[in-house]
Amino acid sequence: ADALQAVPFDTELVNLDSTFDLASGRFLCAVPGVYFLSLTVHTWNYKETYLHIMCNRQAVAVLYAQPNERSVMQTQSLLLPLAAGDAVWVRMFQRDRDNAIYGERGDLYITFSGHLVKPDAKL
């Protein structure tokens, strides 16, 4: 399995200036500054959930849930300085255990969002 597997998305609620690509799951920063990012996922029964919020090829935050007999909603959020051209995306991190998140068409079990908090031309 690819250690850099991006989580794709199938639902778009808001996509200003088309900077988020659903199929690749990547947000491409056009306006440099500080962004607030939030990832919420629904875990899968008896599976480990291990994701990274990525900036380009570097992991900047982890969302983790141990295997459990019941599924739960997990969330991770952070402030992140982004330069123009930076790509932010979510990686399924592959290890020895089964790693999974739960989603199905028609319902939003997994959301990934962000917004510009403060523009900064120096980034």
Tab-separated table of C-alpha atoms in Angstrom, residues 1-110:
chain	number	residue	atom	x	y	z
A	1	ALA	CA	0.000	0.000	0.000
A	2	ASP	CA	1.114	3.535	-0.711
A	3	ALA	CA	2.330	5.231	2.469
A	4	LEU	CA	1.151	8.544	0.980
A	5	GLN	CA	-2.440	7.525	0.136
A	6	ALA	CA	-4.619	10.630	0.025
A	7	VAL	CA	-8.216	10.504	1.259
A	8	PRO	CA	-10.510	11.516	-1.632
A	9	PHE	CA	-13.814	13.324	-1.081
A	10	ASP	CA	-17.103	13.129	-2.970
A	11	THR	CA	-19.088	16.054	-1.573
A	12	GLU	CA	-18.349	19.739	-1.880
A	13	LEU	CA	-20.237	22.215	0.289
A	14	VAL	CA	-18.108	25.349	-0.199
A	15	ASN	CA	-15.092	25.655	-2.490
A	16	LEU	CA	-14.188	29.290	-2.960
A	17	ASP	CA	-12.057	29.927	-6.055
A	18	SER	CA	-11.999	26.139	-6.697
A	19	THR	CA	-8.856	25.741	-4.582
A	20	PHE	CA	-9.908	22.298	-3.280
A	21	ASP	CA	-9.755	19.297	-5.634
A	22	LEU	CA	-12.237	16.630	-4.487
A	23	ALA	CA	-10.729	13.719	-6.409
A	24	SER	CA	-7.184	14.242	-5.112
A	25	GLY	CA	-8.354	15.523	-1.711
A	26	ARG	CA	-5.931	18.459	-1.939
A	27	PHE	CA	-6.359	22.127	-1.052
A	28	LEU	CA	-3.903	24.295	-2.981
A	29	CYS	CA	-3.134	27.529	-1.159
A	30	ALA	CA	-3.461	30.609	-3.376
A	31	VAL	CA	-3.527	33.291	-0.654
A	32	PRO	CA	-0.632	33.026	1.837
A	33	GLY	CA	-1.450	33.377	5.514
A	34	VAL	CA	-2.568	31.551	8.640
A	35	TYR	CA	-5.336	28.990	8.079
A	36	PHE	CA	-7.622	27.139	10.495
A	37	LEU	CA	-7.990	23.501	9.409
A	38	SER	CA	-10.406	20.903	10.748
A	39	LEU	CA	-10.752	17.178	10.029
A	40	THR	CA	-13.603	15.042	11.380
A	41	VAL	CA	-13.903	11.332	10.626
A	42	HIS	CA	-16.171	8.453	11.569
A	43	THR	CA	-14.121	5.465	12.698
A	44	TRP	CA	-14.868	1.893	11.629
A	45	ASN	CA	-15.733	-0.836	14.142
A	46	TYR	CA	-12.703	-2.939	15.135
A	47	LYS	CA	-10.349	-0.990	12.840
A	48	GLU	CA	-7.567	1.403	13.719
A	49	THR	CA	-8.020	4.960	12.420
A	50	TYR	CA	-4.695	6.646	11.762
A	51	LEU	CA	-4.606	9.760	9.593
A	52	HIS	CA	-2.257	12.672	9.108
A	53	ILE	CA	-3.128	16.188	8.028
A	54	MET	CA	-0.349	16.870	5.542
A	55	CYS	CA	1.264	20.043	4.242
A	56	ASN	CA	2.984	19.105	1.014
A	57	ARG	CA	4.831	15.893	2.033
A	58	GLN	CA	5.122	16.669	5.758
A	59	ALA	CA	2.714	15.436	8.449
A	60	VAL	CA	1.593	18.384	10.587
A	61	ALA	CA	-1.098	16.739	12.764
A	62	VAL	CA	-2.386	13.259	13.617
A	63	LEU	CA	-5.937	11.994	14.024
A	64	TYR	CA	-5.899	8.606	15.758
A	65	ALA	CA	-8.380	6.137	17.251
A	66	GLN	CA	-7.590	2.679	18.598
A	67	PRO	CA	-9.565	-0.308	17.335
A	68	ASN	CA	-12.831	-0.433	19.255
A	69	GLU	CA	-16.040	-2.442	19.173
A	70	ARG	CA	-17.992	0.714	18.397
A	71	SER	CA	-17.414	3.502	15.929
A	72	VAL	CA	-16.986	7.082	17.092
A	73	MET	CA	-16.497	10.534	15.601
A	74	GLN	CA	-12.963	11.874	15.986
A	75	THR	CA	-11.780	15.387	15.205
A	76	GLN	CA	-8.505	17.247	14.878
A	77	SER	CA	-7.972	20.943	14.189
A	78	LEU	CA	-5.040	23.325	14.028
A	79	LEU	CA	-3.784	26.716	12.893
A	80	LEU	CA	-1.181	26.454	10.129
A	81	PRO	CA	0.832	29.074	8.238
A	82	LEU	CA	0.638	28.374	4.497
A	83	ALA	CA	2.591	29.854	1.609
A	84	ALA	CA	1.178	30.224	-1.901
A	85	GLY	CA	1.465	26.856	-3.626
A	86	ASP	CA	1.372	24.756	-0.440
A	87	ALA	CA	-0.860	21.679	-0.722
A	88	VAL	CA	-2.844	20.509	2.309
A	89	TRP	CA	-4.394	17.037	2.307
A	90	VAL	CA	-5.276	14.047	4.478
A	91	ARG	CA	-3.180	10.872	4.395
A	92	MET	CA	-4.289	7.372	5.377
A	93	PHE	CA	-1.202	6.170	7.226
A	94	GLN	CA	-0.446	2.521	6.475
A	95	ARG	CA	0.952	0.286	9.212
A	96	ASP	CA	0.569	-3.383	10.125
A	97	ARG	CA	-2.996	-3.020	11.426
A	98	ASP	CA	-6.088	-2.522	9.295
A	99	ASN	CA	-6.592	1.233	8.990
A	100	ALA	CA	-10.040	2.479	8.025
A	101	ILE	CA	-12.537	5.302	8.173
A	102	TYR	CA	-16.251	4.991	7.532
A	103	GLY	CA	-18.154	6.871	4.876
A	104	GLU	CA	-21.005	6.292	2.472
A	105	ARG	CA	-22.553	8.286	-0.337
A	106	GLY	CA	-25.325	10.609	0.685
A	107	ASP	CA	-24.175	11.155	4.272
A	108	LEU	CA	-21.293	13.266	5.537
A	109	TYR	CA	-19.295	11.098	7.922
A	110	ILE	CA	-15.957	12.652	6.968
